């Protein structure tokens, strides 16, 4: 499966995808890594891996929709069948992304539907939550609101602060995203009738990441 990755930042999730592919666990071809930030670490990682890159500056477009249209046009031109948002920090225009619904996933650092948007670690701590986590979901026009495919859960420990929590969660994210992408790449996970389907059955609850990989929730 031909995959494009959109990322705004350091790209540790992209690195995890590249490593999973190197280990032979991810039957995909990365055809493009695109960013809204020319300085994104993700672009440097892609260059080092020999993957075509694209940096588009939002400021050189009249509005959000114009930027998104160009981004999606160029992404389609790369031959990508699937888009992975791996730390892509822009809200996408609903109309522009519509043709990609079912073919675009995002990783979000919270146990959705809790804490859509920013500052998820801080919000989990402030709420006194005992558990935190990350979710991979299909992207729809609703911000961080598309159907959740899988989650990684972890306990919040005494003494955790925002940075420590974010750091610990990242190692879970780095297992979660490749595992979900592998399900899509092998076509076990599909988008049917506006909802996720796994092995031909509607996915009624998010899968959970365990020691052995993704499992159905108990
Ligand atoms: C991750 O925490 C991801 O969940 C969020 O942005 C962060 C990206 O980190 N959407 P990286 O650029 O992949 O290191």
Short mmCIF file of N, CA and C in Angstrom, two decimals, residues 91-95 97-98 101 104 138-146:
data_model
loop_
_atom_site.label_atom_id
_atom_site.label_comp_id
_atom_site.label_asym_id
_atom_site.label_seq_id
_atom_site.Cartn_x
_atom_site.Cartn_y
_atom_site.Cartn_z
N UNK A 91 -5.64 22.07 11.68
CA UNK A 91 -7.02 21.63 11.48
C UNK A 91 -7.26 21.62 9.98
N UNK A 92 -7.84 20.53 9.49
CA UNK A 92 -8.06 20.41 8.04
C UNK A 92 -9.48 20.81 7.67
N UNK A 93 -9.59 21.42 6.52
CA UNK A 93 -10.89 21.86 6.02
C UNK A 93 -11.77 20.63 5.70
N UNK A 94 -12.96 20.61 6.26
CA UNK A 94 -13.83 19.44 6.16
C UNK A 94 -14.18 19.06 4.72
N UNK A 95 -14.46 20.07 3.91
CA UNK A 95 -14.85 19.79 2.54
C UNK A 95 -13.68 19.22 1.74
N UNK A 97 -11.09 17.59 2.89
CA UNK A 97 -10.65 16.25 3.30
C UNK A 97 -11.68 15.17 2.97
N UNK A 98 -12.90 15.58 2.61
CA UNK A 98 -14.00 14.62 2.43
C UNK A 98 -13.64 13.42 1.54
N UNK A 101 -11.91 10.59 3.49
CA UNK A 101 -12.49 9.92 4.67
C UNK A 101 -12.49 8.41 4.43
N UNK A 104 -7.64 8.01 5.68
CA UNK A 104 -6.75 8.91 6.43
C UNK A 104 -6.91 8.63 7.92
N UNK A 138 -9.88 7.17 12.42
CA UNK A 138 -10.11 7.66 11.07
C UNK A 138 -10.42 9.15 11.16
N UNK A 139 -9.92 9.90 10.21
CA UNK A 139 -10.14 11.35 10.23
C UNK A 139 -11.42 11.68 9.49
N UNK A 140 -12.27 12.45 10.17
CA UNK A 140 -13.48 12.99 9.53
C UNK A 140 -13.42 14.51 9.73
N UNK A 141 -14.46 15.19 9.28
CA UNK A 141 -14.45 16.66 9.37
C UNK A 141 -14.47 17.13 10.82
N UNK A 142 -14.89 16.28 11.74
CA UNK A 142 -14.95 16.67 13.14
C UNK A 142 -13.58 16.50 13.79
N UNK A 143 -13.03 17.56 14.35
CA UNK A 143 -11.66 17.52 14.88
C UNK A 143 -11.51 16.43 15.95
N UNK A 144 -10.57 15.51 15.70
CA UNK A 144 -10.30 14.39 16.62
C UNK A 144 -11.58 13.62 16.96
N UNK A 145 -12.54 13.65 16.02
CA UNK A 145 -13.85 13.07 16.33
C UNK A 145 -14.22 11.86 15.49
N UNK A 146 -13.37 11.42 14.58
CA UNK A 146 -13.71 10.27 13.73
C UNK A 146 -13.64 8.97 14.52
#
